[in-house]
Amino acid sequence: MKILLLEDNKTLSFGIVKKLKEHGFVIDSYDDGEDGIYALNTSVYDLLILDLGLPGLDGIDIIQKLRDAQNTIPILVISARDRLDQRIFGLDVGADDYLCKPFELDEVIARVQALLRRSQTKNSNMIHYNDLQFDTQKRTLCKGEEHIDLSKRELSIFEHLLLNVNNVVSKDNIVEHITSMDDDFNPTAVETYISRLRKKLSSSITLKTVRGLGYILSK
Amino acid sequence: MENKTKSIRSRLLLWLTLPLIIFTIAMFVYKYFETNKKVNAFFDNTLYATGKSIENSIGIEYGLLIVDLPYFAIDLLSSDGDGYVFYSVIDENRDKLLVGYKGLVNKELLGNKEKVFYDTVYAGAQLRAVSFKTSLASAGKTYNAIITIAESTENRSFVINDILSSIFILMTAVVGFTIITSLIAVSKGLSPLNYLQNLIKKRDSRDLKPVSFDAPKEVEVMVNSINLLLQRSRDNIEYIEQFNSDVSHQLRTPIAELKMKLELAFAKDDKDYIALTALVNSMAHITEQLLLYAKTNPNTLNLNRFKKVNLSQLCKEYALKTAPRVYEKGFEFAYESLDEEIFINADFIMIESMLDNIINNSIYYAVDKENNPMGTITVSLQRHNNTIWINVSDEGNGLEKKDLENIFNRFYRVDSLKNGSGLGLSIVKQIAQLHNASVQASNDKGLVISIIFPL
């Protein structure tokens, strides 16, 4: 995994680079927007960590340039200005995630991993959750060596929950993802499937009901 | 006050119509007297002419004055209409009534004058009379006679009233017409002012956009001044926003650096690291809350950021986003939606900040003595008549009455042992007020904080 960091504050840049390297990432770091654009054009990165207040080229301009060029690289913005500050009000357009200073390094790592996971699941078949491995290609779920037997529908629902781990998934949203147009599926049946999943996977998953909203699979 | 500052409209109307009305009344009074005078003069002349015709019938016979007047002639002489006519001819030499009505003449009034007109009452009728002397000579002797003829005043009153009433109708019509045209003219003239008034009345008092209005010369100056003031307010707000943004940047950066240095310098379980990090975090939190408090100040509100927002959708999306954070802290989370689309004018980032602050408050305070989270935090959207309520309720210990009343005050702290900024709920109140909403704290299973939006 190769990450580009654009941050002009030496202390923060040093800390982030050190921490990411500890976690096995390859990382290039620049303190100027122009240099950043040059690096992005000459090398391939899996993720961009971007400070908005850069000398040379403003962070927002960099996002716009990338997005205008159809570049879909995940972008994690770090900034000392929050969403209430007018200048970064238009941020929601292009960045994938946003972290306001001051932050914990562990938080940076978590966000980076989440963003990468999101973009990588497109390319990889395996989803790992606690001691479970889900193969999206073969449609199988394993706990270590042991194969867990789930019905087709149960697998689809669990896959959807896995892809949205730590996020609330609504019943409607589940129905939308596991049924096709001509499928006659009763939303209340979701409850049945969820309780079956809880029974079959009880020791490995934390699957809670959020009243009024849906379900949350916590890691 | 109301009476002292009369409206321009009533002033204009008063000054346009009052002089006209006074002038018209004066004209009418003048016309009244003039008409009376002229009509009386005309009737007097006619009366006198009638008298003169009687004079022609006076003759002398056997050395005595006689009147040879057929009775019907008097009727013919009298003017048309129903009035009475009285007459008398007196032989002055013999002081004898020759013909006519007795006691009609008033000799004292006549005196030495040749002719006198006067008003009198005879046989119960109001009369206008003329008496005049005439003399005939015969055989070297002069015979004097006094002829009096009187008619009732009904006819002349009728004519006068006729003339005056037509004048009155004409004048009333002119005055009425002028008042109506004045009303129209004043309304037309004042319409730019009324338009401006409505324009300003309709505006949100927080709206600082320039007033755009194709104003006539007299109003343009005023509109320009208003716009200049609005421009200055906008500049001020922009300046404060920029300043707040810069302060955010300047304060957060060193805190971020400090935090990072600590993280790099110490092991995670080092006692000093834990103590120092707690301090830095508390500093960071207070800085954040102060900045948020400054940024949501109603006096520096930028209405440009307010958009039409679907509150039902916003709350649901917020709940979806926030639930994981609440679970992470060990609470359960629930959301109760409203089966209705509610649209309000709002800054959705501020609304989210507001809800964040309420939820943070619950996460912080809805804990037992061992600091374990208590129960469920529920966000619900409800409708009560013409208000929309966002309730955030927890299952903590609730609050005492005096705390419920003061909880939204700046720096008010329920538990002095807890380290909060004391700003969280006052920020909530500030943001609510920016949206014309009110806040309320009450006890149910735990504490309930309600934001009440009018519809």
XYZ file of C-alpha atoms in Angstrom:
674
model
C 0.000 0.000 0.000
C 1.520 3.296 -1.078
C 0.318 6.495 0.504
C 1.039 10.118 -0.338
C 1.050 12.637 2.522
C 0.828 16.365 1.797
C 1.310 18.265 5.044
C 3.414 21.375 5.637
C 3.652 21.054 9.419
C 6.929 19.217 10.085
C 5.914 17.758 13.462
C 2.626 16.344 12.205
C 4.191 15.080 8.986
C 6.982 13.339 10.897
C 4.526 11.687 13.308
C 2.138 10.463 10.617
C 4.950 9.096 8.422
C 6.502 7.278 11.394
C 3.208 5.745 12.486
C 2.175 4.661 8.981
C 5.582 3.076 8.366
C 5.193 1.136 11.626
C 1.979 -0.238 10.179
C 3.757 -1.382 7.057
C 2.689 1.310 4.618
C 4.982 2.813 2.012
C 4.716 6.551 2.264
C 5.914 9.603 0.344
C 5.605 12.988 1.966
C 5.755 16.547 0.622
C 5.110 19.917 2.222
C 4.078 21.794 -0.902
C 0.984 21.515 -3.097
C 2.846 21.814 -6.407
C 5.239 19.024 -5.440
C 2.222 16.962 -4.421
C 0.552 17.322 -7.801
C 3.828 16.402 -9.506
C 4.129 13.272 -7.337
C 0.508 12.294 -8.067
C 1.126 12.644 -11.794
C 4.337 10.635 -11.860
C 3.636 7.843 -9.412
C 0.692 5.632 -8.434
C -0.712 5.920 -4.903
C -3.459 4.013 -3.141
C -4.426 6.884 -0.868
C -3.827 10.591 -0.385
C -3.648 12.250 3.027
C -4.065 15.949 2.409
C -3.731 18.997 4.612
C -5.902 21.795 3.272
C -3.684 24.714 4.214
C -0.764 24.008 1.927
C 1.653 26.504 0.427
C 1.924 26.439 -3.363
C -1.445 24.955 -4.227
C -4.424 25.010 -1.905
C -5.778 21.643 -0.737
C -9.244 22.275 -2.165
C -7.722 23.059 -5.553
C -5.809 19.778 -5.451
C -9.024 17.829 -4.738
C -10.801 19.620 -7.556
C -7.948 18.988 -9.982
C -7.901 15.279 -9.150
C -11.642 14.848 -9.361
C -11.877 16.865 -12.578
C -9.319 14.447 -14.042
C -11.564 11.502 -13.022
C -8.945 10.386 -10.501
C -10.798 8.338 -7.859
C -7.926 7.960 -5.396
C -9.337 7.926 -1.826
C -8.596 11.223 -0.099
C -8.373 11.720 3.661
C -8.400 15.406 4.465
C -6.796 16.680 7.647
C -7.368 20.268 8.555
C -7.232 22.724 11.422
C -10.398 24.290 10.059
C -13.700 22.589 10.771
C -16.783 22.178 8.638
C -18.267 25.377 10.067
C -15.411 27.390 8.602
C -16.585 28.919 5.369
C -13.443 28.183 3.460
C -13.843 24.427 3.529
C -17.584 24.430 3.293
C -17.455 23.006 -0.204
C -15.284 20.113 0.881
C -18.013 17.493 0.857
C -17.770 17.468 -2.920
C -14.530 15.588 -3.346
C -12.938 14.198 -0.209
C -13.729 10.741 1.131
C -13.100 11.427 4.780
C -12.243 14.330 6.966
C -10.249 14.545 10.169
C -10.020 17.744 12.184
C -6.850 18.655 14.077
C -5.936 17.757 16.750
C -6.249 14.024 16.200
C -4.748 10.822 17.581
C -2.365 8.916 15.333
C -4.407 5.770 15.950
C -7.398 7.599 14.509
C -5.394 8.392 11.349
C -4.436 4.738 10.991
C -8.046 3.626 11.516
C -9.358 6.046 8.904
C -6.638 5.089 6.418
C -7.404 1.402 6.876
C -11.143 1.990 6.522
C -10.687 3.984 3.321
C -8.320 1.424 1.855
C -10.633 -1.427 2.798
C -13.477 0.322 1.058
C -11.497 0.754 -2.155
C -9.793 -2.624 -1.956
C -12.937 -4.769 -1.533
C -13.592 -3.981 -5.169
C -10.423 -5.867 -6.061
C -10.213 -8.573 -3.398
C -12.596 -11.433 -2.680
C -11.833 -11.938 0.981
C -13.431 -10.012 3.830
C -12.002 -10.617 7.281
C -14.062 -10.045 10.411
C -12.813 -11.163 13.836
C -12.126 -14.894 13.296
C -14.329 -15.134 10.186
C -13.333 -15.093 6.518
C -15.916 -14.351 3.888
C -15.135 -15.172 0.267
C -17.290 -12.949 -1.906
C -16.413 -14.919 -5.065
C -17.024 -18.474 -3.857
C -19.824 -17.360 -1.555
C -18.431 -19.153 1.481
C -17.959 -18.240 5.117
C -15.253 -19.891 7.204
C -14.241 -19.739 10.839
C -10.589 -20.695 10.671
C -10.628 -24.071 8.890
C -14.282 -24.724 9.743
C -16.906 -24.059 7.093
C -20.096 -22.400 8.331
C -23.249 -23.361 6.510
C -25.457 -20.357 5.588
C -28.329 -20.126 3.122
C -27.953 -17.945 0.017
C -30.050 -15.147 1.526
C -28.221 -15.330 4.865
C -24.914 -15.034 3.032
C -26.109 -11.982 1.091
C -27.341 -10.245 4.218
C -24.163 -11.055 6.137
C -22.026 -9.829 3.234
C -23.916 -6.554 3.228
C -23.425 -6.176 6.977
C -19.725 -6.991 6.612
C -19.260 -4.366 3.912
C -20.823 -1.830 6.266
C -19.107 -2.922 9.445
C -19.483 -0.389 12.290
C -22.238 1.356 10.352
C -25.980 1.160 10.791
C -27.717 -0.737 7.994
C -31.448 -0.201 7.686
C -33.941 -2.945 6.915
C -34.925 -1.235 3.664
C -31.292 -0.984 2.722
C -30.831 -4.726 3.284
C -33.912 -5.543 1.227
C -32.652 -3.292 -1.561
C -29.308 -5.079 -1.669
C -30.455 -8.690 -1.574
C -33.466 -8.626 -3.866
C -34.013 -7.950 -7.530
C -36.954 -6.121 -9.042
C -39.184 -9.166 -9.590
C -38.328 -10.702 -6.229
C -41.253 -10.862 -3.847
C -39.541 -10.333 -0.523
C -41.232 -9.302 2.712
C -39.123 -6.797 4.721
C -40.271 -8.363 7.993
C -38.472 -11.541 6.883
C -35.213 -9.641 7.430
C -35.800 -10.027 11.162
C -35.945 -13.797 10.777
C -32.699 -13.908 8.820
C -30.964 -11.646 11.359
C -32.005 -13.879 14.260
C -30.770 -16.953 12.346
C -27.428 -15.227 11.692
C -27.172 -14.370 15.403
C -27.821 -18.018 16.328
C -25.356 -19.494 13.818
C -22.561 -16.955 14.405
C -23.239 -16.013 18.023
C -19.679 -16.505 19.300
C -18.025 -14.523 16.515
C -20.205 -11.463 15.885
C -21.608 -8.440 17.718
C -24.801 -7.719 15.808
C -27.117 -5.260 17.505
C -30.558 -3.964 16.668
C -30.777 -0.175 16.554
C -34.410 0.628 17.259
C -35.924 2.786 14.571
C -32.910 2.499 12.275
C -31.748 -1.065 11.594
C -28.760 -3.199 12.522
C -25.150 -2.564 13.377
C -22.344 -5.104 13.083
C -19.579 -3.886 15.377
C -15.953 -4.951 15.092
C -46.405 58.112 20.505
C -48.756 57.059 17.746
C -50.444 60.430 17.721
C -47.210 62.369 17.697
C -45.784 60.597 14.693
C -48.612 60.782 12.242
C -48.212 58.874 9.043
C -47.031 60.735 5.966
C -50.207 59.625 4.265
C -52.510 61.277 6.813
C -50.339 64.392 6.844
C -50.534 64.731 3.096
C -54.274 64.085 3.078
C -54.822 66.591 5.853
C -52.862 69.324 4.107
C -54.375 68.636 0.744
C -58.011 68.526 1.803
C -58.347 70.701 4.921
C -57.467 74.029 3.181
C -59.801 73.108 0.341
C -62.654 72.407 2.742
C -62.091 75.659 4.664
C -61.892 77.633 1.420
C -65.076 75.990 0.138
C -66.982 76.775 3.321
C -65.845 80.422 3.108
C -66.924 80.545 -0.521
C -70.290 79.119 0.391
C -70.853 81.658 3.157
C -69.949 84.458 0.743
C -72.275 83.027 -1.904
C -75.041 82.716 0.667
C -75.026 86.374 1.474
C -74.540 87.460 -2.094
C -77.414 85.307 -3.317
C -79.656 86.590 -0.561
C -78.785 90.124 -1.483
C -79.278 89.719 -5.212
C -82.468 87.712 -5.020
C -83.938 90.142 -2.489
C -83.003 93.079 -4.685
C -84.684 91.457 -7.664
C -87.852 90.626 -5.741
C -87.872 94.092 -4.137
C -87.766 95.675 -7.565
C -90.633 93.533 -8.757
C -92.605 94.380 -5.611
C -91.949 98.061 -6.153
C -93.051 97.762 -9.793
C -96.285 96.198 -8.600
C -96.696 99.099 -6.209
C -96.114 101.482 -9.069
C -98.910 99.862 -11.053
C -101.222 100.538 -8.144
C -100.066 104.146 -8.290
C -101.463 104.313 -11.821
C -104.911 103.531 -10.562
C -104.982 106.448 -8.179
C -107.033 109.385 -9.344
C -108.833 112.416 -8.030
C -112.549 112.750 -8.079
C -114.549 115.558 -6.551
C -111.461 116.810 -4.761
C -110.845 113.506 -3.147
C -108.231 110.768 -3.804
C -109.707 107.578 -5.116
C -108.243 104.220 -6.184
C -109.773 102.482 -9.096
C -108.296 99.037 -8.862
C -110.067 95.906 -9.904
C -109.555 93.169 -7.301
C -108.368 90.584 -9.760
C -105.624 92.946 -10.895
C -103.917 92.547 -7.520
C -103.813 88.799 -7.987
C -102.269 89.211 -11.389
C -99.739 91.685 -10.075
C -98.625 89.460 -7.352
C -95.818 87.150 -8.446
C -96.598 83.617 -9.455
C -96.795 80.984 -6.749
C -98.825 80.625 -3.645
C -97.603 83.530 -1.572
C -99.914 86.107 -0.101
C -100.031 89.684 -1.351
C -101.207 92.527 0.866
C -101.554 96.137 -0.110
C -102.925 99.425 1.120
C -103.298 102.944 -0.209
C -103.619 105.699 2.378
C -104.717 109.267 1.733
C -102.077 111.063 3.730
C -103.926 114.371 3.852
C -106.967 112.849 5.409
C -105.078 109.969 7.027
C -107.606 107.573 5.597
C -107.246 104.032 4.224
C -108.514 104.246 0.682
C -108.151 100.619 -0.261
C -106.492 97.429 1.013
C -105.572 96.119 4.410
C -105.675 98.105 7.528
C -102.527 98.701 9.551
C -100.182 97.347 6.918
C -98.118 100.500 6.609
C -95.423 101.427 9.074
C -95.382 105.249 8.907
C -92.599 105.592 11.421
C -90.237 103.595 9.186
C -91.168 105.720 6.207
C -90.768 109.027 8.043
C -89.733 111.648 5.534
C -88.286 109.110 3.115
C -89.853 108.686 -0.297
C -89.582 104.900 -0.227
C -88.768 102.193 2.298
C -88.410 98.401 2.145
C -88.916 96.430 5.323
C -89.739 93.049 6.813
C -92.865 92.724 8.784
C -95.373 90.261 10.129
C -99.026 90.672 9.137
C -101.868 88.293 9.778
C -99.360 85.750 10.953
C -97.342 85.791 7.742
C -93.709 86.786 7.232
C -93.830 89.633 4.733
C -91.526 91.830 2.748
C -93.063 95.189 2.198
C -92.421 98.416 0.353
C -94.077 101.709 1.211
C -93.723 104.805 -0.908
C -95.232 108.215 -1.203
C -96.849 109.573 -4.254
C -98.567 112.819 -4.940
C -101.054 114.043 -7.483
C -101.904 117.614 -8.290
C -105.304 118.783 -9.279
C -106.806 122.265 -9.356
C -103.736 123.739 -7.643
C -104.018 121.353 -4.775
C -101.545 118.536 -3.925
C -102.837 115.184 -2.805
C -100.403 112.874 -1.000
C -100.849 109.132 -0.783
C -98.849 106.293 0.795
C -98.858 103.078 -1.158
C -97.798 99.904 0.578
C -97.508 96.520 -0.980
C -96.294 93.422 0.840
C -95.765 89.832 -0.168
C -94.964 86.758 1.827
C -91.289 85.776 1.712
C -91.893 82.131 0.718
C -91.182 82.677 -2.939
C -87.901 84.439 -2.477
C -86.833 81.854 0.130
C -87.676 79.177 -2.356
C -85.561 80.793 -5.071
C -82.664 81.437 -2.682
C -82.746 77.867 -1.428
C -82.902 76.609 -4.971
C -79.814 78.569 -6.002
C -77.920 77.786 -2.806
C -78.645 74.093 -2.937
C -77.347 73.835 -6.492
C -74.207 75.721 -5.433
C -73.902 73.405 -2.442
C -74.182 70.286 -4.589
C -71.592 71.611 -7.004
C -69.138 72.491 -4.260
C -69.619 69.179 -2.496
C -68.971 67.404 -5.763
C -65.772 69.396 -6.305
C -64.583 68.749 -2.755
C -65.460 65.056 -2.964
C -63.731 64.692 -6.283
C -60.656 66.467 -4.970
C -60.519 64.249 -1.871
C -60.768 61.126 -3.995
C -58.072 62.291 -6.399
C -55.920 63.305 -3.412
C -56.330 59.844 -1.930
C -55.308 58.247 -5.200
C -52.446 60.680 -5.705
C -51.146 60.157 -2.179
C -51.340 56.385 -2.536
C -49.564 56.519 -5.875
C -46.959 58.890 -4.519
C -46.326 56.835 -1.414
C -46.326 53.468 -3.173
C -42.495 53.278 -3.423
C -42.320 53.853 0.342
C -44.974 51.222 0.969
C -43.143 48.837 -1.309
C -39.900 49.444 0.563
C -41.709 48.981 3.861
C -43.128 45.631 2.758
C -39.787 44.588 1.345
C -38.126 45.231 4.704
C -41.011 43.821 6.753
C -41.014 40.579 4.744
C -37.289 40.039 5.178
C -35.823 37.802 7.785
C -34.248 40.214 10.283
C -31.048 38.222 9.928
C -30.966 38.641 6.167
C -28.211 41.088 5.255
C -28.484 40.911 1.478
C -28.780 44.360 -0.124
C -32.266 45.703 -0.675
C -32.725 45.690 -4.445
C -35.429 48.054 -5.526
C -35.738 50.478 -8.440
C -36.457 53.408 -6.175
C -37.491 56.936 -7.152
C -34.985 59.730 -6.416
C -36.342 60.639 -2.982
C -36.300 57.051 -1.725
C -33.106 56.029 -3.480
C -30.938 57.938 -1.000
C -32.570 56.077 1.862
C -32.247 52.690 0.129
C -28.584 53.409 -0.577
C -27.961 54.231 3.068
C -29.678 51.040 4.182
C -27.612 49.037 1.717
C -24.428 50.707 2.881
C -25.234 49.706 6.464
C -26.054 46.155 5.383
C -22.791 46.005 3.446
C -20.891 47.027 6.572
C -22.692 44.367 8.606
C -21.838 41.776 5.991
C -18.208 42.872 5.961
C -18.119 42.618 9.749
C -19.572 39.147 9.714
C -17.189 38.055 7.012
C -14.316 39.497 9.000
C -15.411 37.681 12.161
C -15.880 34.433 10.236
C -12.410 34.763 8.764
C -11.029 35.650 12.174
C -12.708 32.639 13.811
C -11.438 30.405 11.061
C -7.896 31.754 11.503
C -8.092 31.415 15.271
C -9.260 27.808 14.819
C -6.270 27.148 12.649
C -3.810 28.911 14.901
C -5.043 27.204 18.074
C -5.585 23.712 16.734
C -2.234 23.371 15.010
C -0.028 23.693 18.145
C -2.409 21.453 20.115
C -2.158 18.862 17.353
C 1.633 19.147 17.426
C 1.716 18.836 21.207
C -0.473 15.747 21.083
C 1.691 14.167 18.434
C 4.939 14.905 20.281
C 3.485 13.272 23.390
C 2.346 10.247 21.429
C 5.781 9.831 19.845
C 7.769 10.498 23.006
C 5.978 8.192 25.449
C 4.827 4.604 25.570
C 1.033 4.194 25.519
C 0.849 2.947 29.107
C 3.208 5.516 30.605
C 1.612 7.313 33.576
C 2.946 10.711 32.491
C 1.653 10.142 28.985
C -1.833 9.382 30.280
C -1.875 12.437 32.546
C -0.451 14.799 29.941
C -2.733 13.496 27.192
C -5.748 13.991 29.437
C -4.678 17.601 29.953
C -4.101 18.231 26.255
C -7.429 16.596 25.406
C -9.248 18.732 27.910
C -7.534 21.824 26.484
C -8.449 20.727 22.968
C -12.053 20.147 24.000
C -12.430 23.555 25.651
C -10.826 25.225 22.637
C -13.229 23.407 20.342
C -16.254 24.393 22.398
C -15.167 28.041 22.667
C -14.631 28.167 18.908
C -17.993 26.565 18.284
C -19.609 28.992 20.706
C -18.035 31.890 18.819
C -18.986 30.472 15.426
C -22.631 30.051 16.343
C -23.016 33.528 17.794
C -26.346 34.884 16.548
C -24.802 38.297 15.837
C -22.421 36.918 13.285
C -24.845 34.661 11.540
C -24.319 34.234 7.831
C -27.725 33.533 6.363
C -26.134 32.472 3.083
C -25.438 29.152 4.699
C -29.098 28.562 5.453
C -30.781 26.261 2.991
C -34.109 24.541 2.811
C -33.499 21.303 4.661
C -35.600 18.160 5.039
C -35.482 17.840 8.821
C -36.861 14.274 8.878
C -34.174 13.148 6.462
C -31.440 15.138 8.200
C -32.294 13.593 11.586
C -32.403 10.085 10.188
C -29.074 10.474 8.404
C -27.611 12.006 11.531
C -28.894 9.066 13.608
C -27.387 6.569 11.149
C -24.062 8.373 11.303
C -24.062 8.775 15.077
C -25.322 5.370 16.223
C -21.898 3.641 15.835
C -20.227 6.321 17.992
C -22.858 5.882 20.704
C -22.497 2.067 20.657
C -18.741 2.449 20.865
C -19.229 4.349 24.142
C -21.260 1.437 25.514
C -24.769 2.897 25.146
C -27.644 1.570 23.126
C -29.119 3.878 20.516
C -32.615 4.275 19.123
C -34.298 6.520 16.634
C -37.994 7.373 16.448
C -38.924 8.889 13.123
C -41.864 10.982 12.050
C -43.889 9.797 9.072
C -43.936 13.213 7.512
C -41.575 15.371 5.486
C -40.633 18.462 7.475
C -38.842 21.282 5.695
C -37.114 24.072 7.572
C -34.585 26.730 6.701
C -31.390 25.618 8.348
C -27.641 25.240 8.292
C -27.415 21.447 8.435
C -23.852 21.459 9.747
C -24.982 23.575 12.678
C -27.961 21.304 13.337
C -25.574 18.343 13.379
C -23.227 20.194 15.745
C -26.194 20.950 17.974
C -27.279 17.295 18.106
C -23.651 16.239 18.640
C -23.465 18.476 21.680
C -26.666 17.079 23.185
C -25.550 13.503 22.592
C -22.081 14.228 23.977
C -23.766 15.638 27.043
C -25.734 12.407 27.510
C -22.686 10.224 26.857
C -20.822 12.259 29.455
C -23.448 12.463 32.186
C -25.767 9.464 31.761
C -23.391 7.193 33.676
C -23.591 5.501 37.052
C -21.176 5.959 39.959
C -18.635 3.635 38.373
C -18.833 5.638 35.136
C -20.695 2.848 33.334
C -23.030 3.945 30.557
C -26.718 3.778 31.440
C -29.261 2.465 28.969
C -30.303 3.845 25.625
C -29.899 7.279 24.067
C -32.937 7.959 21.912
C -33.326 10.616 19.237
C -36.925 11.205 18.285
C -38.713 13.552 15.956
C -42.263 14.498 16.941
C -44.987 16.835 15.889
C -47.143 18.686 18.406
C -49.686 20.962 16.724
C -47.602 23.577 14.930
C -44.256 22.649 16.373
C -41.652 20.051 15.553
C -39.728 18.591 18.463
C -36.356 16.897 18.289
C -35.994 15.071 21.593
C -32.766 13.519 22.747
C -33.445 11.405 25.812
C -31.125 9.293 27.896
C -31.705 6.860 30.746
C -29.327 8.490 33.199
C -30.168 10.114 36.504
C -31.995 13.142 35.153
C -31.639 16.520 36.845
C -33.079 18.462 39.759
C -35.545 21.236 39.032
C -33.119 24.097 39.547
C -30.615 22.418 37.244
C -33.251 21.895 34.569
C -33.843 25.637 34.554
C -30.192 26.608 34.345
C -28.717 23.853 32.257
C -28.604 25.989 29.097
C -26.748 28.845 30.776
C -23.174 29.491 29.820
C -20.658 27.885 32.180
C -23.414 26.426 34.367
C -22.208 23.100 35.755
C -24.348 20.479 37.433
C -21.491 18.336 38.666
C -18.422 20.365 39.572
C -16.343 17.188 39.719
C -16.810 16.573 35.995
C -14.574 18.422 33.619
C -16.753 19.754 30.862
C -16.349 23.078 29.151
C -19.701 24.239 30.533
C -20.532 25.375 27.023
C -22.139 22.346 25.390
C -25.782 23.072 26.079
C -25.411 26.840 25.743
C -24.087 26.147 22.245
C -27.183 23.993 21.724
C -29.373 26.885 22.814
C -27.492 29.317 20.584
C -27.843 27.136 17.518
C -31.520 26.529 18.304
C -32.112 30.272 18.517
C -30.364 30.805 15.197
C -33.070 28.580 13.756
C -35.868 30.367 15.626
C -36.249 27.260 17.754
C -36.462 27.064 21.530
C -34.903 24.601 23.937
C -36.310 22.725 26.897
C -34.908 20.311 29.463
C -37.097 17.844 31.322
C -36.932 14.540 33.160
C -38.410 11.325 31.859
C -36.514 8.038 32.133
C -33.475 10.248 32.379
C -32.810 13.668 30.952
C -34.698 14.836 27.872
C -33.385 17.768 25.864
C -35.919 19.116 23.369
C -35.396 21.465 20.457
C -38.708 22.971 19.432
C -39.054 24.344 15.908
C -42.065 26.453 15.037
C -43.672 25.617 11.682
